[in-house]
Short mmCIF file of C-alpha atoms and ligand atoms in Angstrom, two decimals:
data_model
loop_
_atom_site.label_atom_id
_atom_site.label_comp_id
_atom_site.label_asym_id
_atom_site.label_seq_id
_atom_site.Cartn_x
_atom_site.Cartn_y
_atom_site.Cartn_z
CA MET O 151 0.00 0.00 0.00
CA PRO O 152 1.56 3.33 -1.02
CA ASP O 153 1.92 5.71 1.89
CA LEU O 154 0.66 9.30 1.93
CA LEU O 155 -2.60 8.44 0.21
CA PRO O 156 -4.13 11.83 0.96
CA THR O 157 -1.77 13.43 -1.59
CA VAL O 158 -3.83 12.11 -4.50
CA PRO O 159 -4.97 13.37 -6.96
CA ASP O 160 -1.98 14.85 -8.77
CA ALA O 161 -2.07 18.35 -10.30
CA THR O 162 -4.00 17.13 -13.34
CA GLY O 163 -6.62 15.43 -11.21
CA HIS O 164 -5.47 11.84 -11.64
CA PHE O 165 -5.88 9.19 -8.97
CA GLY O 166 -3.41 6.74 -10.49
CA PRO O 167 -4.83 6.07 -13.98
CA PHE O 168 -8.32 7.28 -12.99
CA GLY O 169 -9.98 10.71 -12.91
CA GLY O 170 -8.71 13.58 -15.08
CA MET O 171 -10.55 16.30 -17.02
CA PHE O 172 -12.67 14.99 -19.91
CA VAL O 173 -14.70 18.10 -20.70
CA PRO O 174 -15.52 20.34 -23.68
CA GLU O 175 -12.73 22.78 -24.54
CA THR O 176 -14.74 25.81 -23.30
CA LEU O 177 -14.75 24.39 -19.76
CA MET O 178 -11.01 23.67 -19.49
CA THR O 179 -9.93 27.16 -18.44
CA PRO O 180 -12.85 27.70 -16.03
CA LEU O 181 -12.09 24.34 -14.39
CA GLN O 182 -8.41 25.15 -14.06
CA ASP O 183 -9.38 28.52 -12.53
CA LEU O 184 -11.73 26.70 -10.15
CA ALA O 185 -8.91 24.37 -9.05
CA ILE O 186 -6.68 27.37 -8.30
CA ALA O 187 -9.45 29.26 -6.46
CA TYR O 188 -10.21 26.16 -4.41
CA GLU O 189 -6.56 25.72 -3.46
CA GLN O 190 -6.45 29.34 -2.28
CA ALA O 191 -9.71 29.02 -0.35
CA ARG O 192 -8.50 25.84 1.33
CA GLN O 193 -5.50 27.67 2.70
CA ASP O 194 -7.43 30.79 3.72
CA PRO O 195 -8.31 30.70 7.45
CA ALA O 196 -11.27 33.08 6.86
CA PHE O 197 -12.84 30.56 4.43
CA GLN O 198 -12.45 27.72 6.93
CA ILE O 199 -13.83 29.81 9.79
CA GLU O 200 -17.01 30.71 7.86
CA LEU O 201 -17.44 27.09 6.73
CA ASP O 202 -16.99 25.75 10.28
CA TYR O 203 -19.36 28.37 11.71
CA LEU O 204 -22.14 27.40 9.28
CA LEU O 205 -21.49 23.65 9.58
CA HIS O 206 -22.02 24.02 13.31
CA ASN O 207 -24.82 26.57 13.56
CA TYR O 208 -26.78 26.01 10.35
CA VAL O 209 -26.12 22.41 9.32
CA GLY O 210 -25.90 20.84 12.81
CA ARG O 211 -22.35 19.45 13.07
CA PRO O 212 -20.84 17.57 14.74
CA THR O 213 -23.25 14.66 14.25
CA PRO O 214 -23.38 12.00 16.98
CA LEU O 215 -21.49 8.72 16.79
CA TYR O 216 -24.21 6.49 18.19
CA TYR O 217 -23.66 3.04 19.71
CA ALA O 218 -26.41 0.82 18.28
CA GLU O 219 -26.73 -1.35 21.36
CA ARG O 220 -29.87 -3.36 20.59
CA TRP O 221 -28.82 -4.04 17.02
CA THR O 222 -25.34 -5.11 18.18
CA GLU O 223 -26.87 -7.51 20.74
CA GLN O 224 -29.24 -8.92 18.14
CA LEU O 225 -26.38 -9.70 15.73
CA GLY O 226 -24.15 -11.05 18.51
CA GLY O 227 -20.79 -10.03 17.03
CA ALA O 228 -18.84 -6.82 16.49
CA LYS O 229 -19.87 -3.64 18.29
CA ILE O 230 -21.67 -1.29 15.87
CA TYR O 231 -21.61 2.49 15.85
CA LEU O 232 -23.63 4.69 13.48
CA LYS O 233 -22.32 8.04 12.26
CA ARG O 234 -25.55 10.02 12.23
CA GLU O 235 -25.41 12.13 9.04
CA ASP O 236 -29.17 11.53 8.87
CA LEU O 237 -29.56 14.12 11.61
CA LEU O 238 -28.14 16.98 9.51
CA HIS O 239 -30.24 19.87 8.15
CA THR O 240 -32.13 18.62 5.04
CA GLY O 241 -31.63 15.00 6.11
CA ALA O 242 -28.43 13.73 4.48
CA HIS O 243 -24.69 14.28 4.18
CA LYS O 244 -25.08 16.18 0.90
CA ILE O 245 -25.35 19.57 2.58
CA ASN O 246 -21.68 19.39 3.73
CA ASN O 247 -20.63 19.64 0.07
CA ALA O 248 -23.36 22.06 -1.08
CA LEU O 249 -22.34 24.50 1.66
CA GLY O 250 -18.63 24.26 0.92
CA GLN O 251 -19.19 24.80 -2.78
CA ILE O 252 -21.53 27.77 -2.43
CA LEU O 253 -18.95 29.51 -0.25
CA LEU O 254 -16.46 28.90 -3.05
CA ALA O 255 -18.94 30.23 -5.65
CA LYS O 256 -19.40 33.38 -3.58
CA ARG O 257 -15.64 33.81 -3.45
CA LEU O 258 -15.47 33.44 -7.24
CA GLY O 259 -18.08 36.20 -7.61
CA LYS O 260 -20.72 33.91 -9.19
CA SER O 261 -24.38 34.89 -8.83
CA ARG O 262 -26.09 31.81 -10.26
CA ILE O 263 -25.94 28.15 -9.23
CA ILE O 264 -26.88 25.06 -11.21
CA ALA O 265 -27.04 21.45 -10.02
CA GLU O 266 -28.25 18.03 -11.12
CA THR O 267 -30.21 15.72 -8.88
CA GLY O 268 -31.45 12.13 -8.92
CA ALA O 269 -33.45 11.37 -5.79
CA GLY O 270 -33.62 15.08 -5.08
CA GLN O 271 -31.46 15.12 -1.93
CA HIS O 272 -28.64 17.02 -3.61
CA GLY O 273 -31.15 19.33 -5.28
CA VAL O 274 -32.70 20.08 -1.90
CA ALA O 275 -29.29 20.71 -0.30
CA THR O 276 -28.36 23.06 -3.16
CA ALA O 277 -31.71 24.91 -3.09
CA THR O 278 -31.23 25.30 0.66
CA VAL O 279 -27.80 26.94 0.49
CA CYS O 280 -28.89 29.09 -2.47
CA ALA O 281 -31.78 30.47 -0.41
CA ARG O 282 -29.39 31.04 2.49
CA PHE O 283 -26.98 33.02 0.29
CA GLY O 284 -29.56 34.71 -1.97
CA MET O 285 -28.35 33.09 -5.19
CA GLU O 286 -30.37 32.13 -8.24
CA CYS O 287 -30.76 28.34 -8.36
CA VAL O 288 -31.59 26.04 -11.27
CA VAL O 289 -31.80 22.28 -10.66
CA TYR O 290 -31.92 19.80 -13.55
CA MET O 291 -33.87 16.64 -12.78
CA GLY O 292 -35.05 13.73 -14.91
CA ALA O 293 -38.81 13.81 -15.53
CA VAL O 294 -39.11 10.23 -14.24
CA ASP O 295 -37.28 11.15 -11.01
CA MET O 296 -39.49 14.24 -10.58
CA GLU O 297 -42.52 12.03 -10.53
CA ARG O 298 -40.93 9.53 -8.09
CA GLN O 299 -39.61 12.25 -5.78
CA ALA O 300 -42.44 14.79 -5.85
CA LEU O 301 -41.86 15.76 -2.21
CA ASN O 302 -38.28 16.85 -2.87
CA VAL O 303 -39.36 18.78 -5.99
CA ALA O 304 -41.83 20.69 -3.83
CA ARG O 305 -39.16 21.35 -1.17
CA MET O 306 -36.81 22.83 -3.79
CA ARG O 307 -39.54 25.02 -5.28
CA LEU O 308 -40.66 26.25 -1.86
CA MET O 309 -37.10 27.51 -1.28
CA GLY O 310 -37.19 29.44 -4.55
CA ALA O 311 -35.29 27.08 -6.87
CA LYS O 312 -36.30 26.50 -10.47
CA VAL O 313 -36.56 22.75 -11.16
CA VAL O 314 -36.16 21.91 -14.85
CA ALA O 315 -37.58 18.59 -16.09
CA VAL O 316 -35.23 16.63 -18.36
CA THR O 317 -37.08 14.31 -20.72
CA ALA O 318 -34.21 12.90 -22.85
CA GLY O 319 -33.22 9.20 -22.73
CA GLN O 320 -34.09 7.36 -19.53
CA ALA O 321 -35.10 10.77 -18.03
CA THR O 322 -33.11 10.15 -14.85
CA LEU O 323 -29.83 11.28 -13.30
CA LYS O 324 -27.44 10.72 -16.23
CA GLU O 325 -29.55 12.89 -18.55
CA ALA O 326 -29.90 15.55 -15.83
CA VAL O 327 -26.07 15.75 -15.62
CA ASN O 328 -25.89 16.18 -19.43
CA GLU O 329 -28.34 19.10 -19.27
CA ALA O 330 -26.47 20.76 -16.41
CA MET O 331 -23.20 20.43 -18.38
CA ARG O 332 -24.86 21.97 -21.45
CA ASP O 333 -26.09 24.90 -19.36
CA TRP O 334 -22.63 25.39 -17.82
CA VAL O 335 -20.83 25.48 -21.16
CA GLY O 336 -22.92 28.56 -22.02
CA SER O 337 -23.13 30.17 -18.59
CA VAL O 338 -19.81 29.54 -16.82
CA GLU O 339 -19.06 33.29 -16.72
CA ASN O 340 -21.62 33.94 -13.94
CA THR O 341 -22.58 30.39 -12.93
CA HIS O 342 -21.08 27.75 -10.64
CA TYR O 343 -22.09 24.10 -11.06
CA ILE O 344 -22.42 22.32 -7.70
CA ILE O 345 -21.84 18.65 -8.54
CA GLY O 346 -23.52 16.36 -6.03
CA SER O 347 -21.00 13.53 -5.62
CA ALA O 348 -17.28 12.76 -5.81
CA LEU O 349 -17.59 12.56 -9.60
CA GLY O 350 -17.06 14.61 -12.75
CA SER O 351 -13.97 16.41 -13.97
CA HIS O 352 -11.11 17.51 -11.74
CA PRO O 353 -11.23 19.36 -9.33
CA PHE O 354 -14.73 18.12 -8.35
CA PRO O 355 -13.89 14.62 -7.03
CA MET O 356 -11.20 16.10 -4.78
CA MET O 357 -13.26 19.10 -3.67
CA VAL O 358 -16.37 17.08 -2.88
CA ARG O 359 -14.26 14.57 -0.94
CA ASP O 360 -12.62 17.34 1.05
CA PHE O 361 -15.95 18.95 1.98
CA HIS O 362 -17.16 15.57 3.31
CA ARG O 363 -13.92 14.67 5.12
CA VAL O 364 -15.43 16.24 8.21
CA ILE O 365 -17.47 13.02 8.61
CA GLY O 366 -14.36 10.88 9.08
CA VAL O 367 -12.46 13.51 11.06
CA GLU O 368 -15.30 13.67 13.59
CA ALA O 369 -15.81 9.89 13.66
CA ARG O 370 -12.12 9.33 14.36
CA LYS O 371 -12.10 11.75 17.27
CA GLN O 372 -15.38 10.38 18.64
CA ILE O 373 -14.34 6.72 18.56
CA LEU O 374 -11.03 7.52 20.25
CA GLU O 375 -12.97 9.32 23.00
CA LYS O 376 -15.50 6.51 23.43
CA GLU O 377 -13.32 3.42 22.94
CA GLY O 378 -9.74 4.64 23.17
CA ARG O 379 -8.87 2.94 19.87
CA LEU O 380 -9.58 3.01 16.16
CA PRO O 381 -12.41 0.97 14.61
CA SER O 382 -11.72 -2.41 12.98
CA MET O 383 -13.98 -1.62 10.03
CA LEU O 384 -15.72 1.25 8.27
CA VAL O 385 -18.76 0.61 6.08
CA ALA O 386 -20.56 3.03 3.73
CA CYS O 387 -22.83 2.82 0.71
CA VAL O 388 -21.37 3.98 -2.61
CA GLY O 389 -23.31 5.81 -5.30
CA GLY O 390 -20.88 8.33 -6.77
CA GLY O 391 -19.01 7.77 -3.53
CA SER O 392 -19.06 11.03 -1.60
CA ASN O 393 -20.33 9.87 1.80
CA ALA O 394 -17.96 6.88 1.68
CA MET O 395 -14.94 9.03 0.72
CA GLY O 396 -15.81 11.46 3.52
CA LEU O 397 -15.79 8.70 6.13
CA PHE O 398 -12.85 6.69 4.74
CA HIS O 399 -10.35 9.39 3.83
CA PRO O 400 -9.05 10.35 7.29
CA PHE O 401 -8.39 6.64 8.03
CA LEU O 402 -6.61 5.69 4.78
CA ASN O 403 -3.18 5.61 6.35
CA ASP O 404 -4.31 3.39 9.25
CA PRO O 405 -3.58 -0.07 7.84
CA ASP O 406 -5.53 -1.90 10.57
CA VAL O 407 -8.79 -0.18 9.65
CA ARG O 408 -10.64 -2.27 7.06
CA MET O 409 -12.95 -0.36 4.73
CA VAL O 410 -15.89 -1.66 2.77
CA GLY O 411 -17.93 0.21 0.15
CA VAL O 412 -21.36 -1.21 -0.64
CA GLU O 413 -22.80 -0.70 -4.13
CA ALA O 414 -26.37 -1.23 -5.31
CA GLY O 415 -26.97 -4.83 -6.38
CA GLY O 416 -30.55 -4.12 -7.54
CA ASP O 417 -32.27 -7.32 -8.63
CA GLY O 418 -28.91 -9.15 -8.70
CA ILE O 419 -25.88 -8.90 -10.98
CA ILE O 420 -27.71 -9.10 -14.32
CA PRO O 421 -27.01 -6.46 -17.03
CA GLU O 422 -29.31 -3.40 -16.68
CA ARG O 423 -30.75 -4.66 -13.36
CA HIS O 424 -28.11 -3.29 -10.94
CA ALA O 425 -25.70 -0.38 -10.36
CA ALA O 426 -22.64 -2.22 -8.94
CA ARG O 427 -19.81 -0.90 -11.12
CA PHE O 428 -17.17 -3.24 -9.71
CA GLN O 429 -19.39 -6.24 -10.58
CA GLY O 430 -19.05 -6.61 -14.32
CA GLY O 431 -18.16 -2.98 -15.03
CA LYS O 432 -15.50 -1.66 -17.42
CA LEU O 433 -12.94 1.12 -17.46
CA GLY O 434 -14.25 4.07 -19.46
CA VAL O 435 -15.03 7.78 -19.54
CA LEU O 436 -18.36 9.26 -18.48
CA GLN O 437 -19.32 12.86 -17.74
CA GLY O 438 -15.85 14.27 -17.20
CA THR O 439 -13.94 11.43 -15.57
CA LYS O 440 -12.20 8.13 -16.32
CA THR O 441 -13.41 5.39 -14.02
CA TRP O 442 -15.27 2.07 -13.67
CA LEU O 443 -18.67 2.15 -15.29
CA LEU O 444 -21.43 -0.07 -16.61
CA ALA O 445 -21.36 -0.26 -20.41
CA ASN O 446 -22.06 -2.83 -23.10
CA ASP O 447 -19.42 -4.26 -25.46
CA ASP O 448 -19.83 -1.30 -27.84
CA GLY O 449 -19.04 1.11 -25.01
CA GLN O 450 -22.63 2.35 -24.74
CA ILE O 451 -23.63 3.17 -21.16
CA GLU O 452 -26.03 0.54 -19.83
CA LEU O 453 -29.29 1.14 -18.04
CA THR O 454 -29.00 0.75 -14.28
CA HIS O 455 -31.43 -0.16 -11.55
CA SER O 456 -31.65 0.20 -7.79
CA VAL O 457 -34.48 0.59 -5.32
CA SER O 458 -32.55 3.63 -4.04
CA ALA O 459 -32.34 6.48 -6.58
CA GLY O 460 -29.20 7.87 -4.89
CA LEU O 461 -27.15 4.78 -5.81
CA ASP O 462 -28.61 4.38 -9.30
CA TYR O 463 -25.80 5.70 -11.52
CA ALA O 464 -23.57 4.02 -14.13
CA ALA O 465 -20.17 5.36 -12.94
CA ILE O 466 -18.29 5.34 -9.64
CA GLY O 467 -16.11 8.21 -8.37
CA PRO O 468 -12.51 7.93 -9.68
CA GLU O 469 -10.90 7.86 -6.22
CA HIS O 470 -12.88 4.71 -5.43
CA ALA O 471 -11.60 3.17 -8.67
CA TYR O 472 -8.09 3.96 -7.44
CA LEU O 473 -8.61 2.65 -3.90
CA GLN O 474 -10.05 -0.56 -5.34
CA SER O 475 -7.11 -0.95 -7.75
CA ILE O 476 -4.53 -0.74 -4.96
CA GLY O 477 -6.57 -3.02 -2.71
CA ARG O 478 -7.05 -0.46 0.07
CA VAL O 479 -10.85 -0.57 0.08
CA GLU O 480 -13.03 -3.64 -0.51
CA TYR O 481 -16.23 -3.32 -2.49
CA THR O 482 -19.31 -5.48 -2.29
CA TYR O 483 -23.01 -5.01 -3.02
CA ALA O 484 -26.42 -5.44 -1.44
CA THR O 485 -29.55 -6.23 -3.42
CA ASP O 486 -32.83 -4.31 -3.24
CA THR O 487 -34.35 -7.09 -1.14
CA GLU O 488 -31.44 -7.08 1.32
CA ALA O 489 -31.56 -3.28 1.62
CA LEU O 490 -35.29 -3.28 2.31
CA ALA O 491 -34.87 -5.97 4.97
CA ALA O 492 -32.09 -3.89 6.56
CA PHE O 493 -34.33 -0.80 6.49
CA LYS O 494 -36.92 -2.72 8.49
CA THR O 495 -34.36 -4.10 10.95
CA LEU O 496 -32.93 -0.71 11.83
CA ALA O 497 -36.41 0.81 12.10
CA THR O 498 -37.65 -1.84 14.51
CA THR O 499 -34.51 -2.44 16.61
CA GLU O 500 -33.18 1.12 16.91
CA GLY O 501 -36.12 3.38 16.03
CA ILE O 502 -34.23 4.87 13.11
CA LEU O 503 -35.58 5.02 9.54
CA PRO O 504 -32.47 4.95 7.34
CA ALA O 505 -32.39 6.22 3.76
CA LEU O 506 -32.64 3.31 1.30
CA GLU O 507 -29.11 4.25 0.16
CA SER O 508 -27.72 3.90 3.69
CA SER O 509 -29.72 0.66 4.08
CA HIS O 510 -27.23 -0.97 1.68
CA ALA O 511 -24.44 -0.41 4.22
CA ILE O 512 -26.73 -1.68 6.98
CA ALA O 513 -27.45 -4.81 4.92
CA TYR O 514 -23.74 -5.64 4.66
CA ILE O 515 -23.31 -5.25 8.42
CA GLN O 516 -26.20 -7.65 8.99
CA LYS O 517 -24.06 -10.27 7.21
CA ILE O 518 -20.57 -9.44 8.48
CA ALA O 519 -21.06 -8.38 12.13
CA PRO O 520 -22.13 -11.84 13.40
CA LEU O 521 -18.93 -13.32 11.92
CA LEU O 522 -16.64 -10.89 13.75
CA PRO O 523 -15.48 -11.07 17.39
CA LYS O 524 -17.25 -8.93 19.99
CA THR O 525 -14.04 -6.99 20.51
CA ASP O 526 -14.23 -5.63 16.93
CA ILE O 527 -15.74 -2.20 16.30
CA ILE O 528 -17.63 -1.27 13.14
CA ILE O 529 -18.54 2.30 12.17
CA ALA O 530 -21.29 2.58 9.56
CA ASN O 531 -22.10 5.83 7.84
CA LEU O 532 -25.81 6.51 8.14
CA SER O 533 -25.70 8.88 5.16
CA GLY O 534 -29.31 10.01 5.31
CA ARG O 535 -32.74 9.61 6.86
CA GLY O 536 -35.48 7.53 5.32
CA ASP O 537 -38.39 9.99 5.39
CA LYS O 538 -38.10 10.43 1.62
CA ASP O 539 -38.40 6.64 1.19
CA VAL O 540 -41.40 6.00 3.42
CA GLU O 541 -43.82 5.55 0.54
CA GLN O 542 -41.57 3.11 -1.29
CA ALA O 543 -40.66 1.15 1.84
CA SER O 544 -44.32 0.95 2.87
CA LYS O 545 -45.21 -0.52 -0.50
CA TYR O 546 -42.74 -3.40 0.05
CA LEU O 547 -42.78 -3.84 3.80
CA LEU O 548 -46.31 -3.09 5.09
C1 PLP T 81 -27.03 10.80 -2.62
C2 PLP T 81 -27.02 9.88 -1.49
C3 PLP T 81 -26.12 8.79 -1.42
C4 PLP T 81 -25.20 8.42 -2.55
O1 PLP T 81 -24.25 9.37 -2.88
P1 PLP T 81 -22.72 9.23 -2.50
O2 PLP T 81 -22.10 10.34 -3.27
O3 PLP T 81 -22.26 7.89 -2.94
O4 PLP T 81 -22.62 9.40 -1.04
C5 PLP T 81 -26.11 8.02 -0.28
N1 PLP T 81 -26.94 8.26 0.75
C6 PLP T 81 -27.83 9.28 0.72
C7 PLP T 81 -28.71 9.49 1.89
C8 PLP T 81 -27.89 10.13 -0.39
O5 PLP T 81 -28.78 11.13 -0.40
#
């Protein structure tokens, strides 16, 4: 394992052979400017002070590291802690990144924000910070997703955002990203694009990771306070990979901490019925970055499926591709059925409704915890709350 992992990516945005900047020519200079502005902001104490102030007073950090006592007893193995990102303002980890990026946009003198959203959680987080900073907000969303996530569409609109329906192709997240990119090519002068996961062209995967690192930094401090030692294992679900990167990153140089990313297994590993990129995926380029993705033999992006919209995307963040390639992080998957069963377990044993995305991490722990000794400690990232999924879960579980 190479040491000093936190030094990736390199100056051109590469995590080993992954990542990079695969964008239209018109965006190259703006993205290079963004990378420079971000580097300056990162080193500016005033930027960090404002970010920390708002993370604490507006977003609700630090989040608790909660010992799930009943669930641990039920499984009879490793001791399980939950990092409670579900308790944040707007209900998921996504606001950590939306807040960081809008502060950067303000610094760059931008007056307009665009974003893409799948389930609507990132759209809601972006609409929220735009209202807070008085910026114009346009969110691109697939027409199919708008119908499935009507509550989040209403939340965005109530906070003053314009939600634009995208009807091309599958009319879900991938097409929404294409529309947002098209807008940005023509509007980059006054507009910042807040990407919602550790994906896209450099510097986004690095920036988004850094804005979520606070999850792992807090968890590390909290577990040392509570247990006097580091955890044996970290577990997080992986869509684009932002909540997982946030939890994992501050532990990368601790070789005794095992890390597991859980992708969406959908109906099982059958083409077009899942979104587990490391299960039958290929190396390719999608929407700005080189990484593992789901494509057919002609290189056409395949349809994906997951019960959780937030994990339903054909590509994985490039830093995950790198961490998988060097063997630092293990990747597995949970199916829709396993995630729904895990949702029910956490609801009835701990009184917590997890997001269906987070339920994939919970599902893996259901399998692994009983096999581990009681002296082991697992930290799971509870990336979001399940209120948005109540209708869907009720349909399957009640
Ligand atoms: C969006 C979302 C995810 C997936 O995104 P990552 O970038 O992989 O973290 C996971 N959990 C919740 C609650 C989400 O809203």
